[in-house]
Short mmCIF file of N, CA and C in Angstrom, two decimals:
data_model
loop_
_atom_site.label_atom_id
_atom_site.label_comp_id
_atom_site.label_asym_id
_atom_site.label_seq_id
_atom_site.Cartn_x
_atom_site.Cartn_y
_atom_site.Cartn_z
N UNK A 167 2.06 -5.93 -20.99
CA UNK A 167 2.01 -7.26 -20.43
C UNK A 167 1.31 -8.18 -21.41
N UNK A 168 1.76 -9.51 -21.41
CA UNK A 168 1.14 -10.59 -22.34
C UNK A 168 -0.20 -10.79 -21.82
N UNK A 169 -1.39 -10.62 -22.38
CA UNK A 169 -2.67 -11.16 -22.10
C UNK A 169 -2.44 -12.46 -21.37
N UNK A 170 -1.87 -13.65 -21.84
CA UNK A 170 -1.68 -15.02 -21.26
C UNK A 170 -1.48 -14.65 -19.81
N UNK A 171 -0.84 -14.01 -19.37
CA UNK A 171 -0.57 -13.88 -17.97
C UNK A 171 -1.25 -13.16 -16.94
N UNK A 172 -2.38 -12.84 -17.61
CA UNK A 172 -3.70 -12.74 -16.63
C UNK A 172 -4.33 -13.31 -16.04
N UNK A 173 -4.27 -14.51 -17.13
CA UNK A 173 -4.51 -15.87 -15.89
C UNK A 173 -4.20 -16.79 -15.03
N UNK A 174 -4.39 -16.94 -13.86
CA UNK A 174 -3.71 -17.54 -12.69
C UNK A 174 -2.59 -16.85 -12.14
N UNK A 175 -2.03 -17.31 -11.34
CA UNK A 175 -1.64 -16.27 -10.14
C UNK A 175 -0.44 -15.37 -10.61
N UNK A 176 -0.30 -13.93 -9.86
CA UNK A 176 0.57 -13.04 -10.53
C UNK A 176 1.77 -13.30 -9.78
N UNK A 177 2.25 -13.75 -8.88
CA UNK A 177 3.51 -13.69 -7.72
C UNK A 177 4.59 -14.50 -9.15
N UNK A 178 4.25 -15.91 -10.12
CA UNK A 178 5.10 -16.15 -10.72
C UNK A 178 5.89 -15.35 -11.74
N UNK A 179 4.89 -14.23 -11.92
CA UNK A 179 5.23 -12.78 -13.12
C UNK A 179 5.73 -11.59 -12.53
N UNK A 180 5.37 -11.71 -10.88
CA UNK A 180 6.26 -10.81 -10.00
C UNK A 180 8.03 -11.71 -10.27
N UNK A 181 8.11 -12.34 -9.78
CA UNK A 181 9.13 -13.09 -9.56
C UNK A 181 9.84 -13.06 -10.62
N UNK A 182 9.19 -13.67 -11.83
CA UNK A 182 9.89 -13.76 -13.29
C UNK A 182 10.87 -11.86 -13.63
N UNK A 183 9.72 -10.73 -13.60
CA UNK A 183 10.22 -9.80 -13.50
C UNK A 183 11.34 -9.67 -12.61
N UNK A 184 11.68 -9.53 -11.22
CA UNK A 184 12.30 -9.71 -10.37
C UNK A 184 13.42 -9.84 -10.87
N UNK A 185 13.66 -11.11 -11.09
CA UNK A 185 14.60 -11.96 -11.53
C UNK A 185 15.83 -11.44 -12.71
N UNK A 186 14.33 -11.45 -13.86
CA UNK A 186 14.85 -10.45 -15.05
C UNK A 186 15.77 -9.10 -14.92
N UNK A 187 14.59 -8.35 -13.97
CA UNK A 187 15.47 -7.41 -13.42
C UNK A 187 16.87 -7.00 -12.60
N UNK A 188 16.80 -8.20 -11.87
CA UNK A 188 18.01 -8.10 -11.53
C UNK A 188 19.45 -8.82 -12.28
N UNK A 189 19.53 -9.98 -12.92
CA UNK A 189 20.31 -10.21 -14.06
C UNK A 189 20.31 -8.61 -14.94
N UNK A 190 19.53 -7.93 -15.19
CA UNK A 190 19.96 -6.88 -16.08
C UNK A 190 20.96 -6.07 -15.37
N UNK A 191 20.47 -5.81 -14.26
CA UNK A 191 21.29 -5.24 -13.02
C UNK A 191 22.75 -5.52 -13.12
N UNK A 192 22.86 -6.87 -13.22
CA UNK A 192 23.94 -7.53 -12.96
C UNK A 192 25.03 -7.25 -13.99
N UNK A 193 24.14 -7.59 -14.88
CA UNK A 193 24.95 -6.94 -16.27
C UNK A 193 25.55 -5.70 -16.56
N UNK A 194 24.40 -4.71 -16.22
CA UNK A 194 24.82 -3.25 -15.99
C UNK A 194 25.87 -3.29 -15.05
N UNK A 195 26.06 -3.82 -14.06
CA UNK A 195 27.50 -3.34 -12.96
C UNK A 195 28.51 -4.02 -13.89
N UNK A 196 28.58 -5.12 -14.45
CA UNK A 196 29.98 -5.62 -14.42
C UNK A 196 30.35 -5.13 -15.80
N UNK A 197 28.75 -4.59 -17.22
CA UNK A 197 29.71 -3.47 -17.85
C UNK A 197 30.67 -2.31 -17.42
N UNK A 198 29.87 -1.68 -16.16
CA UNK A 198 30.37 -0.22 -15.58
C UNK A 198 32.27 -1.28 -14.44
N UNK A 199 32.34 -2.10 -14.43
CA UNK A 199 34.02 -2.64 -13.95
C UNK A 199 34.11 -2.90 -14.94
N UNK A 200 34.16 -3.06 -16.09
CA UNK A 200 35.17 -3.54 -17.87
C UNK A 200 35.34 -2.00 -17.94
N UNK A 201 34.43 -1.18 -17.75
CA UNK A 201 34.61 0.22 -18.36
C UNK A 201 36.12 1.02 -17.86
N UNK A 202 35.51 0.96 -16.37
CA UNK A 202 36.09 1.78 -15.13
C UNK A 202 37.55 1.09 -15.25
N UNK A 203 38.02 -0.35 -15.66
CA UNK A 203 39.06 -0.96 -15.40
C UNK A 203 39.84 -0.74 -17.08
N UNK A 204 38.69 -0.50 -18.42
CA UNK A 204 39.62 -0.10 -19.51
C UNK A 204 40.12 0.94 -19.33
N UNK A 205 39.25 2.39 -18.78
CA UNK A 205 39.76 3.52 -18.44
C UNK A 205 41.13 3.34 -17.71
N UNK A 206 41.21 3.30 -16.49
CA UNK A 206 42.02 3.43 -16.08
C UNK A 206 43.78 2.00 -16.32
N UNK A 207 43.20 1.24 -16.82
CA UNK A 207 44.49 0.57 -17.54
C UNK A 207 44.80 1.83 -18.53
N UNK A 208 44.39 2.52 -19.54
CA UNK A 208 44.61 3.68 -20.19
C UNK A 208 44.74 4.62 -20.08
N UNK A 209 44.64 5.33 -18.81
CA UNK A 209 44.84 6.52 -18.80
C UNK A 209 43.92 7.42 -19.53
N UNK A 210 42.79 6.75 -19.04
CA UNK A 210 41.45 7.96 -20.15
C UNK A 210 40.88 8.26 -18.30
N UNK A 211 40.33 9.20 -18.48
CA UNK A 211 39.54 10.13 -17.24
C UNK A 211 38.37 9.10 -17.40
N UNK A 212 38.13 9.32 -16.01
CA UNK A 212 36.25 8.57 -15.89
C UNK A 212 35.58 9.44 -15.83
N UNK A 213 33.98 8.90 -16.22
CA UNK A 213 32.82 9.89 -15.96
C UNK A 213 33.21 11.40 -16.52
N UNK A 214 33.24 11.04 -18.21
CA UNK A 214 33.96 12.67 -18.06
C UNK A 214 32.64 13.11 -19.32
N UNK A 215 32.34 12.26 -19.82
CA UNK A 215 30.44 12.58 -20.78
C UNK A 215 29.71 12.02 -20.53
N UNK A 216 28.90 12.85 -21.03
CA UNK A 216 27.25 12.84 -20.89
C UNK A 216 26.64 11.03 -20.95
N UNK A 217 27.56 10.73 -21.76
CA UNK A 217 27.35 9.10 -21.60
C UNK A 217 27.32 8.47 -20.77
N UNK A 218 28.62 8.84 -19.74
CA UNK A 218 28.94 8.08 -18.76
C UNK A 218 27.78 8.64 -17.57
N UNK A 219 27.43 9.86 -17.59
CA UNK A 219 26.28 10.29 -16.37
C UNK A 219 25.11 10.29 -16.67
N UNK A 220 24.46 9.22 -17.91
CA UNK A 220 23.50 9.19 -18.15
C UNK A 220 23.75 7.87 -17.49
N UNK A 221 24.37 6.99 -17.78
CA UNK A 221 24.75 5.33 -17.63
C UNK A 221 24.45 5.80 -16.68
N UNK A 222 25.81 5.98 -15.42
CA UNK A 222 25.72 5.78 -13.99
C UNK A 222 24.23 6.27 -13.11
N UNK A 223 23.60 7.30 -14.19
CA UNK A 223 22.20 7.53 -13.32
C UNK A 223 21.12 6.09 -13.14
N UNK A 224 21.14 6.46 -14.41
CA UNK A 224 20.38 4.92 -14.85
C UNK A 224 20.23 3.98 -14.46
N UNK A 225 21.79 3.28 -13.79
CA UNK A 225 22.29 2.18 -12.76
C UNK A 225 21.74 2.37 -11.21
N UNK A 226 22.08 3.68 -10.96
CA UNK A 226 21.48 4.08 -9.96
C UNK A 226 20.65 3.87 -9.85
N UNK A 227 19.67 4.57 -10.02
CA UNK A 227 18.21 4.54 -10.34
C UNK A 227 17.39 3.07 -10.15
N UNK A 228 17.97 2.84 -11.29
CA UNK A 228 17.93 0.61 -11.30
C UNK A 228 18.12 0.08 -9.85
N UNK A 229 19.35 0.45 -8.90
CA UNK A 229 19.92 -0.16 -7.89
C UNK A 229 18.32 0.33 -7.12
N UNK A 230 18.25 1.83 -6.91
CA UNK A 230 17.08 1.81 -5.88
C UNK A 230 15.79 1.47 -6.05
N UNK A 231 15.32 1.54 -7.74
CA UNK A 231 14.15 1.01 -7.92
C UNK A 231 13.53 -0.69 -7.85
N UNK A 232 14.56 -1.15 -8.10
CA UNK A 232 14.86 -3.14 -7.61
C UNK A 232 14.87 -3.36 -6.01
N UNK A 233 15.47 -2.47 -5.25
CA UNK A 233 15.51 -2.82 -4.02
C UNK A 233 14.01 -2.30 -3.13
N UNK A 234 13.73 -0.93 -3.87
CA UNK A 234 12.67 -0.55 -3.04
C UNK A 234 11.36 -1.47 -3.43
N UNK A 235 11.32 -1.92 -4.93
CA UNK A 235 10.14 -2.48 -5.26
C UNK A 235 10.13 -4.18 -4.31
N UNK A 236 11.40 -4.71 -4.30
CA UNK A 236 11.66 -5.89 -3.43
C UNK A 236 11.05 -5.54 -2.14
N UNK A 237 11.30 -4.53 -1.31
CA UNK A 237 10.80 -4.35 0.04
C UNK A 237 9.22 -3.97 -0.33
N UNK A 238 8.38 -3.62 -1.43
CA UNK A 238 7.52 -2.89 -1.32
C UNK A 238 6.60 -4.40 -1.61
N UNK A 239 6.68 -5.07 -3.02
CA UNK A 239 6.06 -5.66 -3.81
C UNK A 239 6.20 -7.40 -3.32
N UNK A 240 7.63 -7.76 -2.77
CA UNK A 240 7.63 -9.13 -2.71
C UNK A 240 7.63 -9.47 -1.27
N UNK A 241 8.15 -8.66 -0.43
CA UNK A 241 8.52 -9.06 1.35
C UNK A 241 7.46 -8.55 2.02
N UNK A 242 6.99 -9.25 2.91
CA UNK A 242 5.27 -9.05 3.70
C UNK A 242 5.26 -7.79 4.37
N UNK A 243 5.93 -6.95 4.60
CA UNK A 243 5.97 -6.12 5.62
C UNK A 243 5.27 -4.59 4.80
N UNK A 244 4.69 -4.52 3.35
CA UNK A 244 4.49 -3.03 3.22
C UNK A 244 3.14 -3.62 3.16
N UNK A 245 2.00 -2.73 3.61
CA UNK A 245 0.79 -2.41 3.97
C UNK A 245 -0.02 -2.45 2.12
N UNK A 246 -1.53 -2.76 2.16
CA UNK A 246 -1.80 -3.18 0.01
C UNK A 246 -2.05 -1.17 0.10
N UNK A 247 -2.09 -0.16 0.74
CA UNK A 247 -2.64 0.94 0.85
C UNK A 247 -0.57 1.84 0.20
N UNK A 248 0.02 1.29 0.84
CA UNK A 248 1.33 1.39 0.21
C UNK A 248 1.82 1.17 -1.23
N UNK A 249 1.72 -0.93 -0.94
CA UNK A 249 2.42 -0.98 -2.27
C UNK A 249 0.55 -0.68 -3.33
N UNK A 250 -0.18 0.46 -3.26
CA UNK A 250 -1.21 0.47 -4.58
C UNK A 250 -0.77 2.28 -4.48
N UNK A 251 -0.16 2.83 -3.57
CA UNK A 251 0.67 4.03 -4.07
C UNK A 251 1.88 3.68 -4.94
N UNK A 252 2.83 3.16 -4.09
CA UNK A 252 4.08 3.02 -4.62
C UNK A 252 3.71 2.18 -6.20
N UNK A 253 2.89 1.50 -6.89
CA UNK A 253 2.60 0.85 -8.09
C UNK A 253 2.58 1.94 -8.97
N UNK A 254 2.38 2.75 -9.12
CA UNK A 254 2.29 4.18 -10.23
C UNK A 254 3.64 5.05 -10.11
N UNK A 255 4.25 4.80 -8.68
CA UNK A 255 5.77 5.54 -9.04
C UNK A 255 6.95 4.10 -9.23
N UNK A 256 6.49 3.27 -9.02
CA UNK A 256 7.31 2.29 -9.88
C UNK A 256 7.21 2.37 -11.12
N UNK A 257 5.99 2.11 -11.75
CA UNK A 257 5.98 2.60 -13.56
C UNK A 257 6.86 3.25 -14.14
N UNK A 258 6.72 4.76 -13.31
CA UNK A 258 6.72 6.08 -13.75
C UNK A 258 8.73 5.84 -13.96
N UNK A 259 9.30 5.11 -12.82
CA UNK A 259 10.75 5.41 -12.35
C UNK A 259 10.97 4.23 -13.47
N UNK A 260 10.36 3.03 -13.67
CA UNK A 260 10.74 2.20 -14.46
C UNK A 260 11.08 2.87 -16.07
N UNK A 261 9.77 3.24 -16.57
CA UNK A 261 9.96 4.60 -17.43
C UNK A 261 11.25 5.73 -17.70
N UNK A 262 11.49 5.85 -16.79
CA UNK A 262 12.44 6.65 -16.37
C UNK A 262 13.73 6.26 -16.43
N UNK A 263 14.12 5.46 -16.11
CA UNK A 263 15.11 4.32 -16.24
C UNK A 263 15.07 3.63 -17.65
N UNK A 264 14.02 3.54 -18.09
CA UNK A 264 14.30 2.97 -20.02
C UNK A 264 14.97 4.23 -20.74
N UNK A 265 13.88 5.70 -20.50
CA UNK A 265 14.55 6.41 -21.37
C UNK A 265 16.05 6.76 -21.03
N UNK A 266 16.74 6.90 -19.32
CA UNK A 266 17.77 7.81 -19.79
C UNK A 266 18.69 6.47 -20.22
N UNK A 267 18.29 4.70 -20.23
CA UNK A 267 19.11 3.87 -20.38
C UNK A 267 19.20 4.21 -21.98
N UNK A 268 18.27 4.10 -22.53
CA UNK A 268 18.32 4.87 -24.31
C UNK A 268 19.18 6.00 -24.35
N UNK A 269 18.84 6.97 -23.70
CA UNK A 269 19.62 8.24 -23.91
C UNK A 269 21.48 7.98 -23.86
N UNK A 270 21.52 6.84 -23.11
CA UNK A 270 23.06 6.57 -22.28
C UNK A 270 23.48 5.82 -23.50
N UNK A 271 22.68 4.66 -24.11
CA UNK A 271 23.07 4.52 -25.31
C UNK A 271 22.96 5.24 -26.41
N UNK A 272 22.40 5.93 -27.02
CA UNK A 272 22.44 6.77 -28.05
C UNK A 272 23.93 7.83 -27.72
N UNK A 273 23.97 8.08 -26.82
CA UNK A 273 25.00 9.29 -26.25
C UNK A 273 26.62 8.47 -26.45
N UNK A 274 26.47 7.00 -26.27
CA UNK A 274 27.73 6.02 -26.11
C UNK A 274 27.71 5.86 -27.92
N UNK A 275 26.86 5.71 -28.47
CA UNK A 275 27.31 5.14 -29.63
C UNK A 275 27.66 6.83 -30.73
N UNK A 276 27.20 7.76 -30.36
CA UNK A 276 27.31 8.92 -31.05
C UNK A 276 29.13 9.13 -30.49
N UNK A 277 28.90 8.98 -29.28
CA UNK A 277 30.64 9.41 -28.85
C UNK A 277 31.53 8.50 -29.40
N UNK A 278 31.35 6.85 -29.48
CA UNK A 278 32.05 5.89 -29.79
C UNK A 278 32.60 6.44 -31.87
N UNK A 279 31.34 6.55 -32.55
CA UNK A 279 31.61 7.13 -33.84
C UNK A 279 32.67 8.45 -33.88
N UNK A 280 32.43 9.61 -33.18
CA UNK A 280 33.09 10.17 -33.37
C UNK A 280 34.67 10.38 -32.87
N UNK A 281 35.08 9.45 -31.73
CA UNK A 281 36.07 9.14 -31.58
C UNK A 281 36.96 7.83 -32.61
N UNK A 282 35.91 7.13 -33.15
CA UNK A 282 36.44 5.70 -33.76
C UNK A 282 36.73 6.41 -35.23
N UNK A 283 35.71 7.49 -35.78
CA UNK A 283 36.35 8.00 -36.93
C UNK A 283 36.78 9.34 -37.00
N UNK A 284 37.96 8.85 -37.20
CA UNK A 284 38.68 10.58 -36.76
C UNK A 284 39.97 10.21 -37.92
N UNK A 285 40.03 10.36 -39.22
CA UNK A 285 41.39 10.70 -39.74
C UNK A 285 42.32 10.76 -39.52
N UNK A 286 42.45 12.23 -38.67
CA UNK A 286 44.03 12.31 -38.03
C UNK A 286 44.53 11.41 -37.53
N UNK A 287 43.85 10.33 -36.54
CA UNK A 287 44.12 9.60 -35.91
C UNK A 287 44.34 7.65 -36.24
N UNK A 288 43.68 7.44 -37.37
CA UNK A 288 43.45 6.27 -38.06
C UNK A 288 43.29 6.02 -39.26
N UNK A 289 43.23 7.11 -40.08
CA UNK A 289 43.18 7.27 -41.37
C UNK A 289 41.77 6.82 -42.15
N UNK A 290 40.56 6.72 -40.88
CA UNK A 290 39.27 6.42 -41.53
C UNK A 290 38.66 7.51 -42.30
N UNK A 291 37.62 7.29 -43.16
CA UNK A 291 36.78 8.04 -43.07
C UNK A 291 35.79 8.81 -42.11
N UNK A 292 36.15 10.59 -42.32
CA UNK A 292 35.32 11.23 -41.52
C UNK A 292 33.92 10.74 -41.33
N UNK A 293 33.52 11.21 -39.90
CA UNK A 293 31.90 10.61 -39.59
C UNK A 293 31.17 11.33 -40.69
N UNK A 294 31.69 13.15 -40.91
CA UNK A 294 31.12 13.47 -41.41
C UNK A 294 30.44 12.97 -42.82
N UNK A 295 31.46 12.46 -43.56
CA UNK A 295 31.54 11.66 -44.48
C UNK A 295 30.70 10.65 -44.67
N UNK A 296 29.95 9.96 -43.56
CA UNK A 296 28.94 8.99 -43.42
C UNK A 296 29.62 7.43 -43.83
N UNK A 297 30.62 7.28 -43.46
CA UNK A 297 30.99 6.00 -43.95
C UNK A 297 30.03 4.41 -43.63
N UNK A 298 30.26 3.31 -44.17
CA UNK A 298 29.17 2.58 -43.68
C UNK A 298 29.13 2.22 -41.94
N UNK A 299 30.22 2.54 -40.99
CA UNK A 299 30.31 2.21 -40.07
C UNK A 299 29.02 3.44 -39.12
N UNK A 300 29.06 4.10 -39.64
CA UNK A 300 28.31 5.65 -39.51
C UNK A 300 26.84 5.48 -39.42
N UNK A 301 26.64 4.42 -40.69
CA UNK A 301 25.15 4.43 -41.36
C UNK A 301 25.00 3.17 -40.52
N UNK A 302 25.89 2.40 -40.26
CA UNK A 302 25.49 0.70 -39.09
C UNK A 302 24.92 1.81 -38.18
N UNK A 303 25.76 2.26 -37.49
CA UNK A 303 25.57 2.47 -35.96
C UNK A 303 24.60 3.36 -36.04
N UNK A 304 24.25 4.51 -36.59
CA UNK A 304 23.33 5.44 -37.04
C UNK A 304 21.60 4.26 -36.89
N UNK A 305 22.16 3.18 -37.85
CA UNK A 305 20.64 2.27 -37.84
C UNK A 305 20.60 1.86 -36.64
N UNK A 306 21.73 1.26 -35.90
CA UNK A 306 21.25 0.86 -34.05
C UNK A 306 20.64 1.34 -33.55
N UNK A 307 20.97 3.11 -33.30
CA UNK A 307 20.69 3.42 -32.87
C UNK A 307 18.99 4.11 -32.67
N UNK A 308 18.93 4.08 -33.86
CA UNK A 308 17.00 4.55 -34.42
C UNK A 308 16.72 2.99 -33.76
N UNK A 309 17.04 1.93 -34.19
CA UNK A 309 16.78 0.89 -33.72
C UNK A 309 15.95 0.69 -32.40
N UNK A 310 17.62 1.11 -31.13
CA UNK A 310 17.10 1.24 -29.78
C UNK A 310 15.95 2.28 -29.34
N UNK A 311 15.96 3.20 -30.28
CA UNK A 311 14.59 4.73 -30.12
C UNK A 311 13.61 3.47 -30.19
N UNK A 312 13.15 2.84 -31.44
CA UNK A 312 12.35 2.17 -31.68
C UNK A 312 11.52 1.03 -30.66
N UNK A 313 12.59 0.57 -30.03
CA UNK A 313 12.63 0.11 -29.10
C UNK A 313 12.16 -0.13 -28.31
N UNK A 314 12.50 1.25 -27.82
CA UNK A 314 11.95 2.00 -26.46
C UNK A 314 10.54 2.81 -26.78
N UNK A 315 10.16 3.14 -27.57
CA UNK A 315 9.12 3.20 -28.17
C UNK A 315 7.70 2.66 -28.05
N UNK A 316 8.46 1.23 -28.39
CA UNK A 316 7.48 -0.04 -28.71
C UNK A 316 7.22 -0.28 -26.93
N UNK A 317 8.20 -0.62 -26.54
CA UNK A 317 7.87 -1.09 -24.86
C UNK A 317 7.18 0.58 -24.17
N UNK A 318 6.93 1.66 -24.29
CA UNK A 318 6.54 2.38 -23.78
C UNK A 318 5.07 2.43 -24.35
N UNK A 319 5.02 2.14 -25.64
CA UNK A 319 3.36 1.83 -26.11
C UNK A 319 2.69 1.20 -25.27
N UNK A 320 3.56 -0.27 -25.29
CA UNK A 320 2.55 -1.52 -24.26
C UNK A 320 2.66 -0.98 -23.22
N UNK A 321 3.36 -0.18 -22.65
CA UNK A 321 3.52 -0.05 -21.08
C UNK A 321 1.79 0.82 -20.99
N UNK A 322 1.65 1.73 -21.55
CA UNK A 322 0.94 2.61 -21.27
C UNK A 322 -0.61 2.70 -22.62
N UNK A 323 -0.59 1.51 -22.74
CA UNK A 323 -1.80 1.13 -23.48
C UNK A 323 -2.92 0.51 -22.73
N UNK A 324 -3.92 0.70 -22.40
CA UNK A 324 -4.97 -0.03 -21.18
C UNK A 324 -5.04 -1.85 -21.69
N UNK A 325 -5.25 -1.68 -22.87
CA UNK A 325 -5.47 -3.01 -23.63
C UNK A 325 -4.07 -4.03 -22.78
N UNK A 326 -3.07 -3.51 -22.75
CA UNK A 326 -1.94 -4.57 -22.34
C UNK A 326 -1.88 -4.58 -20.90
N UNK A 327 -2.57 -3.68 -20.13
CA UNK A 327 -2.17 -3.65 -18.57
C UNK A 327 -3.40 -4.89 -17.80
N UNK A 328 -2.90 -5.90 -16.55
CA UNK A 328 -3.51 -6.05 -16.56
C UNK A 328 -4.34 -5.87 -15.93
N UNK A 329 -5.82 -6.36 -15.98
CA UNK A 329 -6.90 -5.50 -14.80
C UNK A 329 -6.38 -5.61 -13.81
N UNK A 330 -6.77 -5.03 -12.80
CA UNK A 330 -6.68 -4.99 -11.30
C UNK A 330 -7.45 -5.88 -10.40
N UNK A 331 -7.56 -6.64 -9.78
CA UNK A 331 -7.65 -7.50 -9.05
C UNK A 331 -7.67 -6.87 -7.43
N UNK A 332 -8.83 -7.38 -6.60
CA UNK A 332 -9.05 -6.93 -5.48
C UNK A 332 -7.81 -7.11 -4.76
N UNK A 333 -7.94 -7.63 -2.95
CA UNK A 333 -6.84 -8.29 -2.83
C UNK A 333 -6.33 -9.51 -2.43
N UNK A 334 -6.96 -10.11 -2.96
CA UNK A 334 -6.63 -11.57 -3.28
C UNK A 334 -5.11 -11.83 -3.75
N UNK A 335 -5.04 -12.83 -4.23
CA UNK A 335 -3.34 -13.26 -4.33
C UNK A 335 -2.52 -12.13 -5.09
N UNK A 336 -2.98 -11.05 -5.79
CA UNK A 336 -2.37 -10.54 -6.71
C UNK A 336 -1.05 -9.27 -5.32
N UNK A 337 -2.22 -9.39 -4.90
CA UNK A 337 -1.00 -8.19 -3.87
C UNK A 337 -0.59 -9.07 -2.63
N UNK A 338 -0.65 -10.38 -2.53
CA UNK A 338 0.18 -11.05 -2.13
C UNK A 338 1.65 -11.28 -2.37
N UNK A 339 2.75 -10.62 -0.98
CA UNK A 339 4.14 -11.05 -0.53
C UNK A 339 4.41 -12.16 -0.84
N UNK A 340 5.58 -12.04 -1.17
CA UNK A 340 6.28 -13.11 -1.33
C UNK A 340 6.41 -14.47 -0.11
N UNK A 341 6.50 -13.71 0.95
CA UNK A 341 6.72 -14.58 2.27
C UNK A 341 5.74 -14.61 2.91
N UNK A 342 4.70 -13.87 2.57
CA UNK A 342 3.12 -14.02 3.71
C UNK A 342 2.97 -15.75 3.73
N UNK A 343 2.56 -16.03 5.23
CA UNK A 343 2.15 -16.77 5.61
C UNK A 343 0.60 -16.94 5.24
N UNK A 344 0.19 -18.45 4.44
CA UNK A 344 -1.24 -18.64 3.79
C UNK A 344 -1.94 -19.12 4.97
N UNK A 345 -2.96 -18.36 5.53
CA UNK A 345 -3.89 -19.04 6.35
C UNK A 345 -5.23 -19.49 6.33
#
């Protein structure tokens, strides 16, 4: 988390997340209909690698961890003895959800190479061969490790988290009534 946003109230950095999160969401489904709709205009099988059941977990995962944290974190109804359990298995699932989203990409771009260079079929150079398309995607992909890396440092560095706060506005609902 940005130091700056320790100060003054957290519901706008709930929200901002929120938000974020769900546009990613959004994105993730309507890649998985371009996918599901190239497949089958083609005649390729769905869900048939490790790619595709890393993705669809991932999404998953995403779908229940956005909805449960919405009922837990922004709507008045979960108890602060709840959402200060449920705050450490949100991390943990958020976590969880970066790596196998890495894994789903690394797994998509390793399959994409070895189907995109295939000889028999296009007259490229073998992957084995390392052509520069090999050594691009090869760098993406250390790239996205890197990545994920970097955001799992800050996640789990004390210096970036921020303190904890009694319960004052910070574990304040979205819809609680101010009295």
């Amino acid at each position: 988390r940005l130091p700056f946003s320790w100060a003054g109230p957290k519901l706008p950095w709930k929200l901002l997340h929120a938000f974020l999160t769900l546009a990613a969401f959004l994105v993730s489904v309507l890649g998985l209909v371009a996918v599901f709709k190239f497949h089958n205009d083609h005649k390729f099988p769905n869900l048939y690698s490790l790619h595709s059941w890393l993705g669809l977990a991932a999404v998953i995962l995403f779908l229940c961890q956005w909805v449960t944290a919405l009922y837990t974190f922004l709507l008045p109804w979960a108890s602060i003895w709840l959402r200060n359990l449920y705050k450490h298995i949100h991390v943990f699932f958020g976590t969880v959800i970066l790596t196998l989203s890495v894994a789903a990409a690394i797994a998509g771009i390793n399959e994409k190479l070895i189907f995109s260079l295939d000889s028999r079929v296009n007259g490229s150079l073998p992957y084995s061969s390392l052509p520069p398309e090999a050594c691009f995607m090869n760098t993406v992909g250390i790239l996205v490790v890197v990545f994920c890396l970097l955001v799992l440092w800050m996640l789990f560095r004390p210096t970036w988290q921020r303190p904890d706060q009694s319960r004052s506005e910070a574990q304040q609902p979205l819809l609680e009534d101010e009295e």
